[in-house]
XYZ file of C-alpha atoms in Angstrom:
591
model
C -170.519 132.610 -18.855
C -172.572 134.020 -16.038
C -170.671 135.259 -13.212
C -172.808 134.490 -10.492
C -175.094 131.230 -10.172
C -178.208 129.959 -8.375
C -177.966 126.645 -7.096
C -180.550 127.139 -4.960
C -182.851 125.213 -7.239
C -179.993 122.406 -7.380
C -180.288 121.773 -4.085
C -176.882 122.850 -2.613
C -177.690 125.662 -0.543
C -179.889 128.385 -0.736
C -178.186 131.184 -1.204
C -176.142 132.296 -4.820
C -172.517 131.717 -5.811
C -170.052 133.678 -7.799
C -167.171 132.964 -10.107
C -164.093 135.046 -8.790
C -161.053 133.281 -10.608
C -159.248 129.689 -11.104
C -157.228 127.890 -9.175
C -154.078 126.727 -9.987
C -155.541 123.494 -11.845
C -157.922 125.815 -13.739
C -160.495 125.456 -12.110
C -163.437 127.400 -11.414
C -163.395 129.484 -7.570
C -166.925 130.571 -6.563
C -167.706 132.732 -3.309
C -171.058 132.812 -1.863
C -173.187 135.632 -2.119
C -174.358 137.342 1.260
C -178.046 136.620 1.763
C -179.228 140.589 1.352
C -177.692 140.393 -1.914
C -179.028 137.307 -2.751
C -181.578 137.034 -5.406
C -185.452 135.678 -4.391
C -185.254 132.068 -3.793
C -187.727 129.364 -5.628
C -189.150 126.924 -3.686
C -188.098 123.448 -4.821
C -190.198 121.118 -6.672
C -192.835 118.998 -4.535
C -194.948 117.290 -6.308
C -196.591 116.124 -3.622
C -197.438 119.725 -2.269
C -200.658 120.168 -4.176
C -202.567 116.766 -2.938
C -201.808 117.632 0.371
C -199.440 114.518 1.352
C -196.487 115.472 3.533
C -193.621 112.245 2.887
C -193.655 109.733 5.050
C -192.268 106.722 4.015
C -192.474 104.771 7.194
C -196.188 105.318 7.807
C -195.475 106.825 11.174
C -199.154 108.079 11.360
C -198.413 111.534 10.065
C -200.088 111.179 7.132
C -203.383 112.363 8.270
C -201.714 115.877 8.441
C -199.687 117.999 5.996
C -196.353 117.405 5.674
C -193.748 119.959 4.220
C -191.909 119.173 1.154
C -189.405 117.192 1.142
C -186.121 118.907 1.380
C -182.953 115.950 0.681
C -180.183 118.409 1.262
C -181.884 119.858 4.573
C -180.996 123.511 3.410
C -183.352 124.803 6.063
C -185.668 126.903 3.833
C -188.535 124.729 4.549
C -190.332 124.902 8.332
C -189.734 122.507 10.967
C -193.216 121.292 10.799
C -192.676 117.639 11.529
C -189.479 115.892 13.194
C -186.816 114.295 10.974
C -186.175 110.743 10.628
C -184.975 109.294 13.374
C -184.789 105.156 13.220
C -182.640 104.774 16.220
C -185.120 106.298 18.341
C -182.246 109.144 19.814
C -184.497 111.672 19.556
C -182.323 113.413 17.152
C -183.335 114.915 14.129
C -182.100 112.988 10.730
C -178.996 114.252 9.888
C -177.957 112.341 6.790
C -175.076 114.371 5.885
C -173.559 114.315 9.362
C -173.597 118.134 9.994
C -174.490 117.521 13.527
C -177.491 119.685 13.690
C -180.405 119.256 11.536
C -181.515 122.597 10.881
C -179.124 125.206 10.498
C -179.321 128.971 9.381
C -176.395 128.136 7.674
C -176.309 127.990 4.292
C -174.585 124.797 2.528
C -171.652 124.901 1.727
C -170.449 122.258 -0.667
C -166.942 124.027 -1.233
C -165.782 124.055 2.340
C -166.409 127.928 2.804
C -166.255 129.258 6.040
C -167.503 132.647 5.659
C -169.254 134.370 2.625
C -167.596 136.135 0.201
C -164.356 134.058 1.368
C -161.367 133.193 -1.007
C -160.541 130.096 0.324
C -160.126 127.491 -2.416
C -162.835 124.659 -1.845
C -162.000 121.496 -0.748
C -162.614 119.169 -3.565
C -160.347 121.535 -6.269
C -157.668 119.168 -6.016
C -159.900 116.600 -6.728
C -161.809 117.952 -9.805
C -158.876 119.803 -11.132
C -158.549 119.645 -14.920
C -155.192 117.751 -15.301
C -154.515 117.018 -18.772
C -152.704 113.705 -17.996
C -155.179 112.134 -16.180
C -157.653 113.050 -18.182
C -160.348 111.175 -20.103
C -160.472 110.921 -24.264
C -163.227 113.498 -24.129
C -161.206 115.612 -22.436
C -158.466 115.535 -24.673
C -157.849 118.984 -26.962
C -159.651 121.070 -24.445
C -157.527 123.679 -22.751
C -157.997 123.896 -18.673
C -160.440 127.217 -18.908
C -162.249 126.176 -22.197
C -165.848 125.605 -21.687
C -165.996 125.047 -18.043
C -169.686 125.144 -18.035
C -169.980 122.785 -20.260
C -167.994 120.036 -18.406
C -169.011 121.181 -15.345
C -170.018 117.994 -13.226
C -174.126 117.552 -11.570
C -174.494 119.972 -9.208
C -171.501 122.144 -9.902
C -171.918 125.872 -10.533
C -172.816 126.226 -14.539
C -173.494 122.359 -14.582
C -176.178 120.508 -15.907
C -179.252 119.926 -14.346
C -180.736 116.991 -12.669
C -181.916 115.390 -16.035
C -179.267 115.982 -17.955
C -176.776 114.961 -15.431
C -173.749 113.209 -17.440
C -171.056 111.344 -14.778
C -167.823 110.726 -16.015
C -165.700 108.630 -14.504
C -162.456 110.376 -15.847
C -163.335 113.391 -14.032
C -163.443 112.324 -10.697
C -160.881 109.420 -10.950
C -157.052 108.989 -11.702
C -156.793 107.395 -14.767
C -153.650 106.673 -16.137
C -154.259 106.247 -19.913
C -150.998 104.256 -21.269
C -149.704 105.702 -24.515
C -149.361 103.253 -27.377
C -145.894 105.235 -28.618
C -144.814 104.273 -25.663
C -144.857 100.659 -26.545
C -142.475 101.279 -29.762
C -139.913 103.373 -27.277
C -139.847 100.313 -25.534
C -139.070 97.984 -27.933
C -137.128 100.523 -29.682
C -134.788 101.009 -26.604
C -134.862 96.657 -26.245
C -134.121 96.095 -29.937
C -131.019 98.798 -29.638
C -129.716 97.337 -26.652
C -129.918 93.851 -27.549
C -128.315 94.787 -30.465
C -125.448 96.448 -28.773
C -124.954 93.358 -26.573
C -124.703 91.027 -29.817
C -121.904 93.987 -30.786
C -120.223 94.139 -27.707
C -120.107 90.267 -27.391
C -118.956 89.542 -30.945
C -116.382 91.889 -30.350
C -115.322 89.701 -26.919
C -114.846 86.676 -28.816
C -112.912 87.710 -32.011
C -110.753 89.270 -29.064
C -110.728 86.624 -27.350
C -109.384 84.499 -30.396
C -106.922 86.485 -31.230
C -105.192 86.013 -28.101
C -106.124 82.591 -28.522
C -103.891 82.725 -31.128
C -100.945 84.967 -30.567
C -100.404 82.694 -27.496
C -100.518 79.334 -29.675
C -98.376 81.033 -32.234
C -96.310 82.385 -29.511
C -95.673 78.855 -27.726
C -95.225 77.256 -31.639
C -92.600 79.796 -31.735
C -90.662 79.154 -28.693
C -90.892 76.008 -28.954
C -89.478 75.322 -32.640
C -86.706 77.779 -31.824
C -85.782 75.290 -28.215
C -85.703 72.591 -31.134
C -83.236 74.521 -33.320
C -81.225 75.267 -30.394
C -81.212 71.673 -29.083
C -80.360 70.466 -32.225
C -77.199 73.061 -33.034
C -79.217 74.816 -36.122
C -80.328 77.814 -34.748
C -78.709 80.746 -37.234
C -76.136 83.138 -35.318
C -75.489 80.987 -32.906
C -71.645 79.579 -32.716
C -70.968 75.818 -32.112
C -67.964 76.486 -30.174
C -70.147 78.332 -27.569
C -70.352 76.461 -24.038
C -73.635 75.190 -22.983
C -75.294 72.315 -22.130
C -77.646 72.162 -25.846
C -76.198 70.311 -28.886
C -75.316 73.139 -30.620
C -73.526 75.099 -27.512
C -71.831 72.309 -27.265
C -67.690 72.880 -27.556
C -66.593 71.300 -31.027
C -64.154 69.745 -29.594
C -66.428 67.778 -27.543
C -68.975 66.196 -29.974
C -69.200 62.935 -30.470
C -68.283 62.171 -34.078
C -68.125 58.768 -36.497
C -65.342 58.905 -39.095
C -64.671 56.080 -41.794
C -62.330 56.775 -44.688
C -63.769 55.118 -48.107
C -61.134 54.553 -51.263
C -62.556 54.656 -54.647
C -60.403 52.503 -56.727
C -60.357 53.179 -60.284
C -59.808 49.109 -61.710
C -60.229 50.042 -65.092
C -58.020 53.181 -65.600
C -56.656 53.471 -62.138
C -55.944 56.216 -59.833
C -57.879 56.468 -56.974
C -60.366 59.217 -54.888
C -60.818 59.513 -51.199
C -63.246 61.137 -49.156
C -64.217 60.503 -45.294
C -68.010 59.832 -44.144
C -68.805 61.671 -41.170
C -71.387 60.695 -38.569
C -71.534 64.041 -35.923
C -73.852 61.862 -33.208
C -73.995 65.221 -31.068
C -75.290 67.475 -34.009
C -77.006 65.024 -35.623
C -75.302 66.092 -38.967
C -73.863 63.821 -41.875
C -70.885 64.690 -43.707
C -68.541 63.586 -46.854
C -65.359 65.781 -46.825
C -63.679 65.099 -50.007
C -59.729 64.718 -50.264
C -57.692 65.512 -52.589
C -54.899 63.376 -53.905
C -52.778 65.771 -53.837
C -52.913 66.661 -49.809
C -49.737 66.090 -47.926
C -49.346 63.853 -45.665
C -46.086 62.012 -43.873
C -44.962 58.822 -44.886
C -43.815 55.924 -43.068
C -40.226 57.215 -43.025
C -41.083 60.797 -42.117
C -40.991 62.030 -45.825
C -43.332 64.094 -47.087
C -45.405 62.247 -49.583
C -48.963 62.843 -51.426
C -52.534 61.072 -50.101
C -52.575 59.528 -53.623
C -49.046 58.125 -53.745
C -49.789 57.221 -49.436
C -52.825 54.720 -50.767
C -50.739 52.843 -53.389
C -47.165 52.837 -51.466
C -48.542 51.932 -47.672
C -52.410 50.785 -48.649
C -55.597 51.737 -46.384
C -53.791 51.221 -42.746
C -50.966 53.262 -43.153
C -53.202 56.039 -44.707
C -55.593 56.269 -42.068
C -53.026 57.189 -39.767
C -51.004 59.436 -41.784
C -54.685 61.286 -42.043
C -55.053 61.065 -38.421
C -51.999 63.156 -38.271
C -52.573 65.600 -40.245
C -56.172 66.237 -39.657
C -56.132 65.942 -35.998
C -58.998 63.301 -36.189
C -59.793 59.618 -35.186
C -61.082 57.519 -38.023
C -62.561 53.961 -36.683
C -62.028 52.429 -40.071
C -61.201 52.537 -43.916
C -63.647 51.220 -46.697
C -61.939 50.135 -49.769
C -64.439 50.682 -52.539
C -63.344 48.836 -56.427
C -65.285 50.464 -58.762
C -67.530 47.530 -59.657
C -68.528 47.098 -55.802
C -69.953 50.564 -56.595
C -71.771 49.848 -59.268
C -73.146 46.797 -57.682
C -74.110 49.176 -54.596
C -75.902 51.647 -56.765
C -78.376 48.408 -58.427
C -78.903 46.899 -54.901
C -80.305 50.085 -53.840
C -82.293 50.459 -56.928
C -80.378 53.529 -58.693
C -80.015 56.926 -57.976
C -80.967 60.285 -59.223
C -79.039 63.262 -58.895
C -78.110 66.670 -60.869
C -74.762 65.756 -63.467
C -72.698 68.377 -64.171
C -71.599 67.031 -67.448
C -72.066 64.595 -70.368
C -70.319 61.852 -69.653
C -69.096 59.182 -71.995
C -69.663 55.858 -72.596
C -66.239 54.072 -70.892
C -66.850 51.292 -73.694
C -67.554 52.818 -76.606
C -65.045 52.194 -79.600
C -65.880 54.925 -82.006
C -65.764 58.888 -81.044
C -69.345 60.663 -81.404
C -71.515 58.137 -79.552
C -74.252 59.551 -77.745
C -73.085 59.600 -73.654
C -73.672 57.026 -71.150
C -74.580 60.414 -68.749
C -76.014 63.448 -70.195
C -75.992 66.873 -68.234
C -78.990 67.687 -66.536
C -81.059 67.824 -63.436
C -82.937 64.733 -61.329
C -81.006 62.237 -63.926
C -81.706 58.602 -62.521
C -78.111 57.119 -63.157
C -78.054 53.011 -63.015
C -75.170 51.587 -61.733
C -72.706 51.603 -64.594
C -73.616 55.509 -65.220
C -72.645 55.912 -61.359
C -69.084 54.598 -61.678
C -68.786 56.555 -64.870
C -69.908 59.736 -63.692
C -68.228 59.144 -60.311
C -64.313 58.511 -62.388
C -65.238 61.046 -65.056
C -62.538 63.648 -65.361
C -62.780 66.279 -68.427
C -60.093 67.691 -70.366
C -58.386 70.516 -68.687
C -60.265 69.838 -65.498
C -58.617 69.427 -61.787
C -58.965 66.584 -60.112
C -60.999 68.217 -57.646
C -63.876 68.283 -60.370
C -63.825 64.807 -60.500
C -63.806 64.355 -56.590
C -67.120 66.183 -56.337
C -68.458 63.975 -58.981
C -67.325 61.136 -56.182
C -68.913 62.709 -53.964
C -72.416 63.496 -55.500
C -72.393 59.470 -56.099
C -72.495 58.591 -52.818
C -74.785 60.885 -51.265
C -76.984 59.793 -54.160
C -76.708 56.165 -52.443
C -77.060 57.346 -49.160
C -80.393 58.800 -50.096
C -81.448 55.441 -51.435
C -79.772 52.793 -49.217
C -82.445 51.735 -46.079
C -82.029 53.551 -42.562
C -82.974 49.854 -40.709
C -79.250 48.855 -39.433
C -80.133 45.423 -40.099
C -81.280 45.889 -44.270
C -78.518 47.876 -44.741
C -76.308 45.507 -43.092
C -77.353 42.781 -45.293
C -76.950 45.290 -48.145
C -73.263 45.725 -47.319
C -73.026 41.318 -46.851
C -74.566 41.375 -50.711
C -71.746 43.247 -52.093
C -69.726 40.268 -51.073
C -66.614 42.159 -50.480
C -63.856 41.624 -48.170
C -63.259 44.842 -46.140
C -60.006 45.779 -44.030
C -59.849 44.958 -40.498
C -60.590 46.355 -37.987
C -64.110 47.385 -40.006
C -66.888 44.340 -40.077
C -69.931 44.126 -42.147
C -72.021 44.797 -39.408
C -70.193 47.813 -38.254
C -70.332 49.155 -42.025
C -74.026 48.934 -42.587
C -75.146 50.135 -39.221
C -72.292 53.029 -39.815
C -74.314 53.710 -43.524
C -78.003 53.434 -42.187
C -77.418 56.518 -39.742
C -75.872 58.286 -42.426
C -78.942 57.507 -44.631
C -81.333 58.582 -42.298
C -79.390 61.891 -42.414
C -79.364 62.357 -45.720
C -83.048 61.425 -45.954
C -83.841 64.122 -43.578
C -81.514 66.870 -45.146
C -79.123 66.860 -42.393
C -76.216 65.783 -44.847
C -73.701 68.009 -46.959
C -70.605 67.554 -49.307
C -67.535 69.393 -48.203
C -64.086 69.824 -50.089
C -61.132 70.513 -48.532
C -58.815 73.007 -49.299
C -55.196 72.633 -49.999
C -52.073 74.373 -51.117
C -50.398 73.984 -54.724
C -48.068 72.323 -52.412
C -50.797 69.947 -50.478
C -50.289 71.740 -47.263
C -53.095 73.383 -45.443
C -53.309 76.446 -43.792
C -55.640 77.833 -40.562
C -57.507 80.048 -43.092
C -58.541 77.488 -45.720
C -58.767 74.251 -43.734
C -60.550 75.549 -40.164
C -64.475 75.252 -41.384
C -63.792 71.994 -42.493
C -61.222 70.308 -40.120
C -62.135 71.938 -37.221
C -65.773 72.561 -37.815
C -66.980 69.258 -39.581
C -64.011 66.804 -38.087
C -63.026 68.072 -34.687
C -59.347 68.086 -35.432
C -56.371 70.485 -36.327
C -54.533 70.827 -38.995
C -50.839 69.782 -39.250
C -49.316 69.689 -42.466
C -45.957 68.049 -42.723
C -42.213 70.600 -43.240
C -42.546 72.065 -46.440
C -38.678 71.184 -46.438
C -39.276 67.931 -46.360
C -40.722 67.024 -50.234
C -38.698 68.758 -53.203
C -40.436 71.558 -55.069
C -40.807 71.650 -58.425
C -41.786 74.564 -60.734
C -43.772 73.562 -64.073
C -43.473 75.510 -67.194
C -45.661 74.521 -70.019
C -44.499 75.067 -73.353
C -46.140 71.919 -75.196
C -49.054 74.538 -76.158
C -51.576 72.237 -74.898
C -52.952 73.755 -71.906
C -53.910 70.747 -70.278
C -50.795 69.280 -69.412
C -49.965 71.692 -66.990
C -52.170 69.965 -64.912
C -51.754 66.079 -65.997
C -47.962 66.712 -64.752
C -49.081 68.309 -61.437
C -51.062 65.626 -60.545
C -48.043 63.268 -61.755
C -45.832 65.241 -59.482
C -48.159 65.254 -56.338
C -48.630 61.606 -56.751
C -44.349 61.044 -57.345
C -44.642 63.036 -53.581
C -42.968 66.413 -54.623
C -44.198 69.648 -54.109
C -45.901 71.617 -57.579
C -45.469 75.073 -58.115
C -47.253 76.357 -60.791
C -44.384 78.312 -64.096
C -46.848 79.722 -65.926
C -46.645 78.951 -69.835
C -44.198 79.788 -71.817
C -44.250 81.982 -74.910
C -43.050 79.921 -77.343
C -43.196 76.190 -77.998
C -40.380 74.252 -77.560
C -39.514 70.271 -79.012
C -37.761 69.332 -76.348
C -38.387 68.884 -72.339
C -35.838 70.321 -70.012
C -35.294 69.492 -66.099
C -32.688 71.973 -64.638
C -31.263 71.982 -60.880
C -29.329 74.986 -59.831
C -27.144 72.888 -57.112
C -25.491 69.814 -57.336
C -27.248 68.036 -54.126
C -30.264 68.357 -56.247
C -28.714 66.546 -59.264
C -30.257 63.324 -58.278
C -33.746 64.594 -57.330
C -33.954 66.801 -60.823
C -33.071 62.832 -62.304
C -36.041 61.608 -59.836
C -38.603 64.370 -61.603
C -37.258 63.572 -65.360
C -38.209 59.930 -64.545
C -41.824 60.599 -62.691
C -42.600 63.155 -65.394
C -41.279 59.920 -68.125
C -38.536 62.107 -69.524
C -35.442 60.946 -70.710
C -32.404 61.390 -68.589
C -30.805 63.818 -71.329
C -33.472 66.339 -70.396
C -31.649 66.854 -66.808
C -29.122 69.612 -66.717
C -27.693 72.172 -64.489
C -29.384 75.710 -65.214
C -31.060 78.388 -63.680
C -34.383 77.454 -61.283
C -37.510 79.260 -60.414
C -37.460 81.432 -57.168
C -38.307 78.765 -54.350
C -38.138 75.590 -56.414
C -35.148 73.049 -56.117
C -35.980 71.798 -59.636
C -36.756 73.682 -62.740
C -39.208 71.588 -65.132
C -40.195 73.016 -69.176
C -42.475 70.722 -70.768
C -41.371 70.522 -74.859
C -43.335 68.606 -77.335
C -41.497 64.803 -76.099
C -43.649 65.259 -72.883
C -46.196 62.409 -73.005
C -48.728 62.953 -70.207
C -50.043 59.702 -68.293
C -53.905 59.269 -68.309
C -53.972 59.545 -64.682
C-alpha cells in the first residue's frame, strides 16, 4: 500500500494525503501534504470543456459565454469566472456544503484537519472504525489492518473510484447481527431451569407428605394410647393409681357385677363353683373359679369347706360365707343342674373351644369306646359333650383340673349366647328353670348379655384362685385375684378352728391321696399332705395323740368310710391333731 494518496482527482480536496498510522479501531490516519510538496494536480473531468458550454442548468442567460467546469466539491482550483448558484437571490455564492464562504484557499478537508501535516484523528474514525462485532458477513475473518484498501469506502484514501464505488451498509451502520448459538444457550439455560423447578417442587411435595403423615400417624398415636388409658389397658400403668380415667381409677372404687353360679353334678354329684364378674368401670369380664376345697365359716362359726357350705346351708348361706371371706358383694347365686347346661349349650347353638383331654362317653357300658370329647383344638362340643367335658375329672387329677374344664364351658357359651338383653333374657326364660331369689330372669339374662359382649370383644378371662392345702388364702397367692379382679380382701377363717389331718398313703395307688383330700375338705377338716409310705399296708389306721381328739380321729375314720377299729391312740404328724394311713380296706368315694 501506497503511503501517500491523491484524491485530488476524487474530488475531496486538492492537495495529497498520507498514511501515518491507525487509530485505535484500526483504522487508517492520513495527514495532508503541504501544497509545495504536493504533487502536480489534474484538472477534473469536464466533458463539457471541449464544446465550449459552461453548466448552467437554470438557463440564467450565461450560456452564450464560457463557463468553467463544473467543480461539485467547490475545491477552489477552478476560477471564479461566473457567480455560484444562488436561488434565494442573497447574493451569496452557492455554498452547498455550508462552509460559509464559497471559495476558499483552503484545501478540503474531509477528516476534520485543522492544519497540515496535523495528527489529529479525523472526525468520522469512530464512525468507520472496523469493529468486529458490528460488522457485516463480508467482513467477517478479516483482521482490523488487513486489506484496508480494499474495503476502503468511495472517496476514502486507497478506495475505489467513482465507478466502482461499492456502499455497504454494514460499514457505516450498527448492525447487531444476532448469533444463532445464542438461541440454544437460551433454551439450554430454560430447559435446565425448568427442570430444576420440576426438582425442587417434587421435592416440596414428597416433603410435604411426609409431614402429612408423621402428623396423622402422630395424632393416630395419641389418640389410640387416650383410648387405652381411658379404658384401663394401657401396659405399665397400675389400676390402683388415682386419676380420673378408668384405668387410674382406685380398685377399690370400680363398679363391679358379681353372681355366683353352682354346677351341680345330678348324675354323679359333687358340685363346682365359680363367680361371673361384670367390672362396669374397666369394662372387663371375669370367671374366677373356686375351689371346693376353700375355707369358708359356717353358720355356727366353724370352719367348714365351700363344697361341704353348698350341700349343708345351700346357695344363700354360701354367698355370704363368700362375701366374708373374699371381701366382695355378690347380687345373686345361679344354681346350674347339669342338664340346664346342656340345654344352654343347644339353645345357643353349641360351642367350640380347645379340650384338654379325651373325654368319655358318661353312657357307655363297655370300656374302649371311642370318646364322647376327643383332645384337640376349635372342637365344636354339642350340649351333652359340654356337661361331659365340663364334670370330667381324670385319674390322679385335682379337682382344680376339672374346675378349669368348668370354666372353659362357660366362656364357650358366653361367646355364643346374644349380647341384646332382651334375646338373652328370653334365652335364660327357655331354660325353664326356677332360680333363687333375690335373682330374676330378667336380671340373669341382661347380667349374661354384657358378659357376652365382653367375651365377644376379648375383654373376658378365666381366673383360678389360689388356696392353701388347708383352704386358707394368703396376701401372696390370693391379691391378683381378690383384690385385683373382685375388689375385696381376703379373710380366711382361724386355722384353729377345723381339725387337721395328715394323709399317708400306703394303698400303692397314687391316686387316693387325693380322692381322700377332697373327702376330707368336703367332711370340713383341714388336709395336710403325709407323703406315701414305703411299704403297703392291709389295713387303714386313724391315730390321735390326745384324748380330746378321740372323738374327732372317730369323725375322720367315718368321713374317710373306715371302720371304727381303725381309730387308736398313737403318734401324729407334726401340726396335725389326727394321724390318717390309708391300707388296702380304704375304699375311695367317686367324688
Amino acid at each position: 500500500m501506497n503511503d501517500r494518496y491523491d484524491t485530488g482527482d476524487a474530488g475531496y480536496g486538492a492537495a495529497p494525503y498520507e498514511l501515518v498510522g491507525y487509530d485505535e479501531h484500526g483504522q487508517p490516519v492520513y495527514r495532508q501534504i503541504p501544497a509545495q510538496q504536493a504533487p502536480p494536480q489534474q484538472q477534473p473531468y469536464d466533458p463539457y470543456a471541449q464544446q465550449g458550454y459552461g453548466y448552467d442548468p437554470y438557463a440564467t442567460g450565461a450560456g452564450q459565454q464560457q463557463t468553467p467546469a463544473y467543480d461539485p466539491y467547490d475545491t477552489g482550483q477552478q476560477p471564479a469566472a461566473a457567480p455560484g448558484y444562488d436561488p434565494y437571490g442573497s447574493g451569496t455564492p452557492y455554498d452547498p456544503y455550508g462552509t460559509g464562504t464559497h471559495r476558499t484557499a483552503t484545501p478540503y478537508d474531509p477528516y476534520g484537519q485543522t492544519a497540515p501535516g496535523s495528527r489529529q484523528q479525523p472526525r468520522g474514525a469512530e464512525q468507520t472504525a472496523y469493529i468486529p462485532q458490528q460488522a457485516g458477513p463480508a467482513d467477517r475473518g478479516r483482521h482490523p489492518g488487513e486489506h484496508e484498501a480494499d474495503h476502503a469506502g468511495p472517496g476514502e484514501p486507497g478506495g475505489p473510484e467513482d465507478g466502482d464505488r461499492d456502499y455497504h451498509t454494514e460499514q457505516f451502520a450498527f448492525v447487531e447481527d444476532p448469533d444463532g448459538d445464542s438461541e440454544d444457550v437460551i433454551d439450554w439455560l430454560k430447559f435446565t431451569e425448568n427442570r430444576t423447578e420440576r426438582r425442587e417442587e417434587a421435592r416440596r411435595r414428597a416433603r410435604a407428605r411426609v409431614v402429612a403423615l408423621v402428623v396423622v400417624l402422630a395424632l393416630v398415636a395419641v389418640g389410640g394410647v387416650g383410648w387405652l388409658w381411658y379404658a384401663g389397658k394401657l401396659p405399665g400403668l397400675s389400676s390402683s393409681g388415682s386419676g380420673t380415667g378408668a384405668g387410674s381409677t382406685p380398685v377399690s372404687a370400680q363398679k363391679r357385677d358379681v353372681i355366683v353360679v353352682h354346677l351341680h353334678n345330678t348324675g354323679k354329684g359333687g358340685t363346682s363353683t365359680a363367680l361371673l364378674v361384670d367390672n362396669t368401670t374397666t369394662k372387663q369380664g371375669t370367671t374366677v373359679l373356686l375351689p371346693n376345697s376353700l375355707a369358708v365359716s359356717g353358720d355356727d362359726g366353724t370352719a367348714t369347706t365351700l363344697a361341704k357350705s353348698v350341700d349343708d346351708d345351700g346357695a344363700s348361706g354360701t354367698r355370704d360365707q363368700l362375701d366374708t371371706v373374699l371381701g366382695t358383694d355378690i347380687q345373686g347365686s345361679w344354681r346350674l343342674d347339669t342338664p340346664y347346661l346342656q340345654n344352654l349349650v343347644d339353645l345357643v347353638g353349641n360351642i367350640d373351644l380347645d379340650t384338654n383331654a379325651d373325654v368319655p362317653d358318661p353312657a357307655a357300658k363297655k370300656k374302649g369306646t371311642a370318646p364322647l370329647v376327643h383332645k384337640g383344638k376349635a372342637q365344636t362340643l354339642s350340649g351333652k359333650m359340654a356337661v361331659a367335658y365340663a364334670t370330667y375329672r381324670a385319674p390322679g387329677e385335682a379337682q382344680n383340673a376339672q374346675l378349669e374344664r368348668f370354666g372353659q364351658v362357660m366362656q364357650g357359651v358366653l361367646r355364643k349366647l346374644s349380647s341384646d338383653p332382651t334375646a338373652a333374657t328370653t334365652t335364660v326364660q327357655t331354660l325353664a328353670q326356677i332360680l333363687d331369689p333375690p335373682l330374676t330372669d330378667k336380671d340373669l339374662g341382661t347380667f349374661l348379655a354384657r358378659l357376652a359382649d365382653l367375651a365377644k370383644g376379648g375383654d373376658y378371662r378365666t381366673a383360678l384362685l389360689p388356696v392353701r392345702p388347708d383352704g386358707t388364702l394368703t396376701a401372696r397367692t390370693s391379691d391378683s385375684v381378690v383384690k385385683d379382679i373382685l375388689g375385696g380382701t381376703a379373710k380366711s377363717p382361724d386355722a384353729g378352728s377345723a381339725v387337721r389331718v395328715s394323709v399317708q398313703n400306703a394303698t400303692g395307688v397314687k391316686d387316693d391321696t387325693e380322692k381322700a383330700r377332697v373327702v376330707l375338705l368336703n367332711g370340713g377338716f383341714t388336709f395336710l399332705e403325709g407323703g406315701t409310705a414305703s411299704a403297703t399296708r392291709t389295713a387303714s389306721k386313724v391315730l390321735y395323740a390326745d384324748a380330746a381328739d378321740k372323738a374327732n380321729a372317730s369323725d375322720v375314720a367315718k368321713t374317710l368310710g373306715l371302720p371304727a377299729s381303725a381309730v387308736a391312740k398313737g403318734a401324729v404328724s407334726s401340726g396335725a391333731d389326727v394321724s390318717v394311713v390309708l391300707g388296702g380296706d380304704y375304699k375311695p368315694s367317686s367324688s
